[in-house]
Tab-separated table of C-alpha atoms in Angstrom:
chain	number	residue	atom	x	y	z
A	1	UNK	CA	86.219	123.068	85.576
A	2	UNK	CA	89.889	123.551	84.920
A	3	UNK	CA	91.558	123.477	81.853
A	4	UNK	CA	92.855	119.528	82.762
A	5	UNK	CA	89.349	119.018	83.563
A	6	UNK	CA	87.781	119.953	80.166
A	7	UNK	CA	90.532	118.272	78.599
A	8	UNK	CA	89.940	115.281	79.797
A	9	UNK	CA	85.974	115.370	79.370
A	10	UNK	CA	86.633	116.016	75.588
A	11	UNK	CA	88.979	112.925	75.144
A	12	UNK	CA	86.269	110.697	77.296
A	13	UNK	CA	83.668	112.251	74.702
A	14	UNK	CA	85.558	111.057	71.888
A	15	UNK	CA	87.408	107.691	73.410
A	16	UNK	CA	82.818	106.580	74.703
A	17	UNK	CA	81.630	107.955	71.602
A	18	UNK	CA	83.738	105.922	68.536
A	19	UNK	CA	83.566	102.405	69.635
A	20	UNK	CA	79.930	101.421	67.474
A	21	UNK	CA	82.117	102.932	64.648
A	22	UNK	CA	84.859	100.406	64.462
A	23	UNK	CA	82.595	97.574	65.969
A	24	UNK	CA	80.729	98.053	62.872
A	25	UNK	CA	83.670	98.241	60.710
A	26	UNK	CA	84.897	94.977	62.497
A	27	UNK	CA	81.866	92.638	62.259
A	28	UNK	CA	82.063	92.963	58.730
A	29	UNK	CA	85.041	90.438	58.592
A	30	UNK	CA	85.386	89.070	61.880
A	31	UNK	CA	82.366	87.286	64.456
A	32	UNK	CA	81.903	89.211	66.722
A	33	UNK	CA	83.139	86.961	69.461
A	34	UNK	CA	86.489	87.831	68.177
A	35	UNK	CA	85.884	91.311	67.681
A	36	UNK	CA	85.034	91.316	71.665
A	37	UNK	CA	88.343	88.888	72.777
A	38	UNK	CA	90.762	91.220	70.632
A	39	UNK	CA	89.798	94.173	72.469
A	40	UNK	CA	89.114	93.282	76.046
A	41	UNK	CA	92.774	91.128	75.326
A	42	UNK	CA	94.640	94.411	74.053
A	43	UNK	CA	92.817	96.423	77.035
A	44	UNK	CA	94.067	93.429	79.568
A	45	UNK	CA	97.717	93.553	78.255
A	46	UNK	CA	97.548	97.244	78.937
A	47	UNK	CA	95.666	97.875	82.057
A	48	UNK	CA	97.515	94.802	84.164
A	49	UNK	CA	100.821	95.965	84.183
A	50	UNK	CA	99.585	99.297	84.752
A	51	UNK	CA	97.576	98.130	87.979
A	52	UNK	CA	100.713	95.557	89.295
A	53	UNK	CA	102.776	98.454	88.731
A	54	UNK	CA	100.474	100.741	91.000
A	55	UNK	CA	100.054	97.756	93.353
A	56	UNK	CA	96.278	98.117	93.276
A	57	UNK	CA	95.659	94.409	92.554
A	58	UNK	CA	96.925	93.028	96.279
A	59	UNK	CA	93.378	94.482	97.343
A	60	UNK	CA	91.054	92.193	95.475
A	61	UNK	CA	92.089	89.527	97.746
A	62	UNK	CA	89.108	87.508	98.752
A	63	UNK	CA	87.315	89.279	95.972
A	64	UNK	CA	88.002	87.775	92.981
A	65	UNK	CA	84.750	85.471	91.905
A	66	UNK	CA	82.963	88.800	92.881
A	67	UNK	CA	84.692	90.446	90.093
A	68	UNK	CA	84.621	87.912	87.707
A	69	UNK	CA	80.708	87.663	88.201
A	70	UNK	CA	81.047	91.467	86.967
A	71	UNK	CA	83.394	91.000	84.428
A	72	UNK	CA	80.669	88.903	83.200
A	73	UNK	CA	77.726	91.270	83.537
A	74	UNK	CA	79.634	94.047	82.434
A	75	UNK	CA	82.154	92.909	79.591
A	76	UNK	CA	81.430	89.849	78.424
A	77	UNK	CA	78.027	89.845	77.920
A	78	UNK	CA	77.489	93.554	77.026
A	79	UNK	CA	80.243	93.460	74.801
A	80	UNK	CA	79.041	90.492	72.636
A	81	UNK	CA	75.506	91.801	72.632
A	82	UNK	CA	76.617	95.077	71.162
A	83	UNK	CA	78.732	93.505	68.545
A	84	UNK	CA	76.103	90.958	67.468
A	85	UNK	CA	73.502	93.858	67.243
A	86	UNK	CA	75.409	95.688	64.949
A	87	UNK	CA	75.537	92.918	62.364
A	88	UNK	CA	72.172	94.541	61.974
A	89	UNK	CA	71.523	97.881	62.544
A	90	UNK	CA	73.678	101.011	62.326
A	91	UNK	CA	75.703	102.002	64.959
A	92	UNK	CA	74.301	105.371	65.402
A	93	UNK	CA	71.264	103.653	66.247
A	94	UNK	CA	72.873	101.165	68.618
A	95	UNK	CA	75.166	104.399	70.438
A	96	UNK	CA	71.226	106.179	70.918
A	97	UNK	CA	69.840	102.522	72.754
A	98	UNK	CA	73.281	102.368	74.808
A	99	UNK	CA	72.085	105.668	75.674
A	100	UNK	CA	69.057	104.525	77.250
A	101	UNK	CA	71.582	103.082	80.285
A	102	UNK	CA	70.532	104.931	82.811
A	103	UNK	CA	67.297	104.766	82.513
A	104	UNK	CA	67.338	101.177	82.760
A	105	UNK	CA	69.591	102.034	86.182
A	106	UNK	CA	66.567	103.851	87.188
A	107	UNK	CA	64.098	101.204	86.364
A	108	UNK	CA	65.949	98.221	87.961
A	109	UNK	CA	67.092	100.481	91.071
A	110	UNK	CA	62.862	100.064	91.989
A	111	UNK	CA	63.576	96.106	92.660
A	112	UNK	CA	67.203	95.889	93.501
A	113	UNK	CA	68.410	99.308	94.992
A	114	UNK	CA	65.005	100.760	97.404
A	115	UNK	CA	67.544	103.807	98.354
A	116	UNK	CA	67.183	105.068	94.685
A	117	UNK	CA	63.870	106.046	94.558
A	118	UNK	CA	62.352	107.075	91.027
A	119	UNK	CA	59.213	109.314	91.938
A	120	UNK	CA	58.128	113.004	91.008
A	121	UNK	CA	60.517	114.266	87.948
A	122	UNK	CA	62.672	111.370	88.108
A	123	UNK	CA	59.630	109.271	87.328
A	124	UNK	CA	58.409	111.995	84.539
A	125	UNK	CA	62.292	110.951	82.780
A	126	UNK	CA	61.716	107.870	83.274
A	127	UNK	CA	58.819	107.577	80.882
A	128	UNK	CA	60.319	110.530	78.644
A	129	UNK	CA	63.012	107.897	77.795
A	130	UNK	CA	61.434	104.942	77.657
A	131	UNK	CA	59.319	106.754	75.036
A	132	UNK	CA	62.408	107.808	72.972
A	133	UNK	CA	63.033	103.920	72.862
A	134	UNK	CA	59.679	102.857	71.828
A	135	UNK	CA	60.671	105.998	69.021
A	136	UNK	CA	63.754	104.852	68.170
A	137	UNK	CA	62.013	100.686	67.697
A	138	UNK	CA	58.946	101.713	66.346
A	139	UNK	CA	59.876	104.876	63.447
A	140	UNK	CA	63.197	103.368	62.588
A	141	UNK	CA	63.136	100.080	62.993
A	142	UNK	CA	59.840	99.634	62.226
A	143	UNK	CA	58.911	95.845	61.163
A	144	UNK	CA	61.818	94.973	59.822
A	145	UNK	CA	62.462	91.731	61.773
A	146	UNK	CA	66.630	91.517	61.508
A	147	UNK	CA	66.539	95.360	62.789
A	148	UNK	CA	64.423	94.343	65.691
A	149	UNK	CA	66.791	91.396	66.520
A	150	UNK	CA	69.784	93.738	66.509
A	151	UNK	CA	68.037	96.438	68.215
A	152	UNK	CA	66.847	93.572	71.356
A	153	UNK	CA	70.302	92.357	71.730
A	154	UNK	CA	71.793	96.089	72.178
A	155	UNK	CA	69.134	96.856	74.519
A	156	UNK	CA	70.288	93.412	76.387
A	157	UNK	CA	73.308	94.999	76.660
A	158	UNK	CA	72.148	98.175	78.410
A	159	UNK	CA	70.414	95.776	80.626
A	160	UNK	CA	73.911	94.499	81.504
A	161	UNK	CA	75.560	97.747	81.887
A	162	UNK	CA	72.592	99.052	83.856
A	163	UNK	CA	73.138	95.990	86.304
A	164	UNK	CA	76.885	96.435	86.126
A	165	UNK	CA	76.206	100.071	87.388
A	166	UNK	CA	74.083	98.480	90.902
A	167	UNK	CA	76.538	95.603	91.239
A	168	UNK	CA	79.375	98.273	91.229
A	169	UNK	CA	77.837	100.245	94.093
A	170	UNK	CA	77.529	97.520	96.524
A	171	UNK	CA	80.142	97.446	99.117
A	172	UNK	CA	81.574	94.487	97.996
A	173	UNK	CA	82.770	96.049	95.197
A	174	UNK	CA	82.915	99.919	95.825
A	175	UNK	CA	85.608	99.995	98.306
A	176	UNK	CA	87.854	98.359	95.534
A	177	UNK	CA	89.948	100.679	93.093
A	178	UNK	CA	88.881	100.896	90.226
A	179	UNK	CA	91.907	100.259	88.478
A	180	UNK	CA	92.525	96.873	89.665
A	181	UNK	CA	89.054	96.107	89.222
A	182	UNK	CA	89.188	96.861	85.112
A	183	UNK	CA	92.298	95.266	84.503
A	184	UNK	CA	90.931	91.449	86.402
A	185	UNK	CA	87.475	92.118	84.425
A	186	UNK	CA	89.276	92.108	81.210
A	187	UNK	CA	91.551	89.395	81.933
A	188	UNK	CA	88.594	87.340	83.144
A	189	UNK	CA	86.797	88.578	79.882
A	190	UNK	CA	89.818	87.588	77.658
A	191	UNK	CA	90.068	84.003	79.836
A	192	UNK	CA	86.376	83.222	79.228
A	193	UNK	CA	86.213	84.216	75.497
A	194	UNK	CA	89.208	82.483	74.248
A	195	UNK	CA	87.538	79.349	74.301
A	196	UNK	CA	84.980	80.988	71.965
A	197	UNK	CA	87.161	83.212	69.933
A	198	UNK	CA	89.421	80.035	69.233
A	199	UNK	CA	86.787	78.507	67.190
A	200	UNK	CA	85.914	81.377	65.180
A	201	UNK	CA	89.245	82.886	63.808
A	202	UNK	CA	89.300	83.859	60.598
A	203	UNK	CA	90.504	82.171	57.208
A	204	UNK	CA	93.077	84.744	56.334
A	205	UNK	CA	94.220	88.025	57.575
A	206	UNK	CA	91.916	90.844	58.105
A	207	UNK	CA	91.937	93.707	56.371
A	208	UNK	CA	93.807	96.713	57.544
A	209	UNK	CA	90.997	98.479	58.417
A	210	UNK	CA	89.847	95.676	60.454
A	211	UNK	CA	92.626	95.377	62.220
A	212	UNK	CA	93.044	99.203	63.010
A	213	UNK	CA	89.322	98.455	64.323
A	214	UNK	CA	90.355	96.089	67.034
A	215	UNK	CA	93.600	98.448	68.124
A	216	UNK	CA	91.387	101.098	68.597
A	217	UNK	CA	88.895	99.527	70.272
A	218	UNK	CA	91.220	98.132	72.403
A	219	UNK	CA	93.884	100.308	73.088
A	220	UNK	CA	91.823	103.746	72.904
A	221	UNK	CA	88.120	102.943	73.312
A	222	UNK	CA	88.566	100.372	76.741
A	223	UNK	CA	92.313	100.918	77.869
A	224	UNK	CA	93.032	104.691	77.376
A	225	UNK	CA	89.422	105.631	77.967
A	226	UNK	CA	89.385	103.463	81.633
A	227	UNK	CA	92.193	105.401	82.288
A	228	UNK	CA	91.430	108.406	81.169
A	229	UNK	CA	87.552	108.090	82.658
A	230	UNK	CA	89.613	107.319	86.286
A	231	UNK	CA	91.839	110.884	85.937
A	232	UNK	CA	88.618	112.733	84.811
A	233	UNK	CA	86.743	111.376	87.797
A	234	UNK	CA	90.147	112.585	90.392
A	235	UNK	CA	89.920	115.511	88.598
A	236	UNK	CA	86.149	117.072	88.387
A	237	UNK	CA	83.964	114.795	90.427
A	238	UNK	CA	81.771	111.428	89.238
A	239	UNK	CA	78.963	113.778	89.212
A	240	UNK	CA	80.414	116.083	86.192
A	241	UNK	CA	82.473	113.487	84.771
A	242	UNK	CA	79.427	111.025	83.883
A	243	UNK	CA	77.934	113.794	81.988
A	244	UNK	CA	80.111	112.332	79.178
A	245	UNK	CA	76.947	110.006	79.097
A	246	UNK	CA	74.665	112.786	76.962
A	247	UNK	CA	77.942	113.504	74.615
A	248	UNK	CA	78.661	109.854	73.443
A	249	UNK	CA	75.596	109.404	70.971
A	250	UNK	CA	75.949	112.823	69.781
A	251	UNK	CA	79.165	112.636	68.693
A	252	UNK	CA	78.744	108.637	67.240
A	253	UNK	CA	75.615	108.978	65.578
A	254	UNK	CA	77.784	112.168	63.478
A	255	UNK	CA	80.438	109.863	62.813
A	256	UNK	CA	77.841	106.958	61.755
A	257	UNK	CA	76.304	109.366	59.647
A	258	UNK	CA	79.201	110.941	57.934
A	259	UNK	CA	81.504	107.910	57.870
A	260	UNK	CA	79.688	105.315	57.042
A	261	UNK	CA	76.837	106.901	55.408
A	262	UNK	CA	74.360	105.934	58.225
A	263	UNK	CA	70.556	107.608	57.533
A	264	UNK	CA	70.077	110.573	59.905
A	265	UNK	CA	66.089	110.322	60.407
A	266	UNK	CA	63.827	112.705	62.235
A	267	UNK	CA	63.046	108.926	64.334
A	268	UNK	CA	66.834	109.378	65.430
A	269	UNK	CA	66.396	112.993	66.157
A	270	UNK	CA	63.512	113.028	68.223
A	271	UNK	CA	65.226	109.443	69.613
A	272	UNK	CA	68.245	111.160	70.886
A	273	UNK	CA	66.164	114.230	72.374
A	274	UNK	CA	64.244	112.395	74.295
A	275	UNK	CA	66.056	109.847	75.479
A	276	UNK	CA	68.838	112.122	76.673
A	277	UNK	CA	66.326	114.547	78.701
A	278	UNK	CA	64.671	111.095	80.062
A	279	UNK	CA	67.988	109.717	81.231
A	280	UNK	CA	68.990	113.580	82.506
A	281	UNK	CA	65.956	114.351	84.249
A	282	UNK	CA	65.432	110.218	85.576
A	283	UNK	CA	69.210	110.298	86.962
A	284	UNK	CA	67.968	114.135	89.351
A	285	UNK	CA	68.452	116.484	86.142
A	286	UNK	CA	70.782	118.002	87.849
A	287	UNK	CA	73.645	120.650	85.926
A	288	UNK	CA	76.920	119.964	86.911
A	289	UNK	CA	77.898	122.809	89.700
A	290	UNK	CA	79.932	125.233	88.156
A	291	UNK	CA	77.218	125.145	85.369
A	292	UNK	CA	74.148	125.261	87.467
A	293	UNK	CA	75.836	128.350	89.060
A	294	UNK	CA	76.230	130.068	85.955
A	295	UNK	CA	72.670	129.412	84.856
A	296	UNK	CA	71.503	131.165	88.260
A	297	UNK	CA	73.455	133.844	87.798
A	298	UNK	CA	72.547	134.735	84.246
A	299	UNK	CA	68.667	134.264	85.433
A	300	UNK	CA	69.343	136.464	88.663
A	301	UNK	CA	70.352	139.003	86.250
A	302	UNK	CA	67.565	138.585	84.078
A	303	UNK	CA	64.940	138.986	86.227
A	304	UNK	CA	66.595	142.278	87.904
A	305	UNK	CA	66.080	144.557	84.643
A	306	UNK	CA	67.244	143.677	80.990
A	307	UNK	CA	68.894	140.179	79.647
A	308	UNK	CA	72.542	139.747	80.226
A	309	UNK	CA	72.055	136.702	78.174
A	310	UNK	CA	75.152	136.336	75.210
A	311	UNK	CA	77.448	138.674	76.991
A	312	UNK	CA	80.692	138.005	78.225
């Protein structure tokens, strides 16, 4: 990849990987149906003027209840989900079960998507990462019931971004840019929690911390990162730029763990190593190009007389 390129992936790695940080910093203070309407609000007051001024919005005509039905799927309910889980369970714990996204993609593609097929070593991820789940809920949650509670709702939320991901293919929806379609989900998102959020605002004024929380999440973590996610994508390719997918947990459950003091267990180890060669291998387990190249290369070399292997 260029230099721009790997620029770019490093900033989506960070931007995808601290969110469950300053969710869980937020919740503390604030319901979490706040939490959610302060940051898909700061992300909306961002990303609107951004697509009027880009003029990307005069192409959602006549598809507007389509994309509020996603904004629903997608936002809203994930969103929520994830910030109610976190009341009770770390958020390294929650990043590893966002993780398992795409192998919920893979499961629900058998009912709703026939053209995505999950046989042969797609199938063998498949149950690779549904086995790092049952890890993850049976070594470190174990039977402790408010755990499990947290732990259902943040898979729920997968769930929703795994049905997000099928909704988004469909014609309806693809041929829309992206842009425009980001900046109406939060504003629907905002619209339909307000209601909600109205009800719970707080007694007195967050802390600072708190409130640093919901910038970041907003501003960096939704706004930034959309736009940042929609230059990587121009840039290097949807296949390389989802890759970000297998950085995110590595880089929150480190920041869980040194931040906030979060337990680093060998149930989160073998969690994250399974689930992230279940959701590789069950999405083709396919290297990005330039990397799949370099890995024939080095073995092409290998296999004609003496390892090249660590040599520049």
């Amino acid at each position: 990849m260029t230099r721009k390129g790997w620029m770019l992936f490093i900033a989506m790695s960070v931007f995808w990987g601290i969110p469950y940080l300053f969710i869980k910093i937020a919740v503390r203070e604030l319901d979490p149906t706040v939490v959610v309407f302060a940051r898909v609000g700061i992300a909306a007051a961002v990303l609107l003027p951004v697509a009027v001024h880009r003029k990307v919005l005069r192409q959602l005509r006549g598809r507007w209840l389509a994309i509020a039905a996603l904004a629903c799927v997608q936002i809203v309910g994930p969103f929520l989900l994830i910030s109610y889980g976190e009341q009770h369970i770390a958020s390294s714990l929650t990043s590893l079960l966002i993780a398992a996204d795409p192998l919920l993609v893979a499961l629900f593609a058998l009912r709703f998507d026939p053209g995505e097929r999950v046989d042969g070593l797609r199938l063998v991820g498949l149950l690779i990462g549904m086995g790092g789940v049952v890890t993850l809920l049976g070594l470190d949650v174990g039977g402790d019931q408010q755990k499990l509670l947290g732990a259902m709702l943040v898979l729920l939320a997968a769930a929703g971004y795994a049905l997000g991901a099928l909704l988004i293919k469909r014609p309806a929806i693809a041929a829309l840019p992206s842009l425009g379609v980001v900046a109406v989900e939060c504003v629907t998102a905002t619209i339909v929690l307000s209601p909600l959020a109205a009800t719970r605002l707080p007694s007195k004024i967050p802390d600072l911390e708190v409130i640093v929380s919901l910038l970041v999440l907003g501003l960096i973590c939704t706004a930034l990162a959309y736009l940042t996610f929609f230059a990587l994508v121009a840039e290097v390719g949807a296949s390389r730029g989802t890759v970000i997918t297998y950085v995110n947990p590595a880089i929150s459950v480190l920041l869980g763990v040194t931040l906030l003091g979060e337990p680093l267990t060998a149930a989160i180890i073998a969690g994250f190593l399974l689930i992230i060669l279940g959701s590789w291998l069950s999405t083709g387990g396919i290297f990005p190009p330039s990397l799949g190249h370099l890995l024939r290369t080095r073995l092409g070399h290998s296999s004609g007389g003496g390892s090249r292997w660590g040599q520049p």
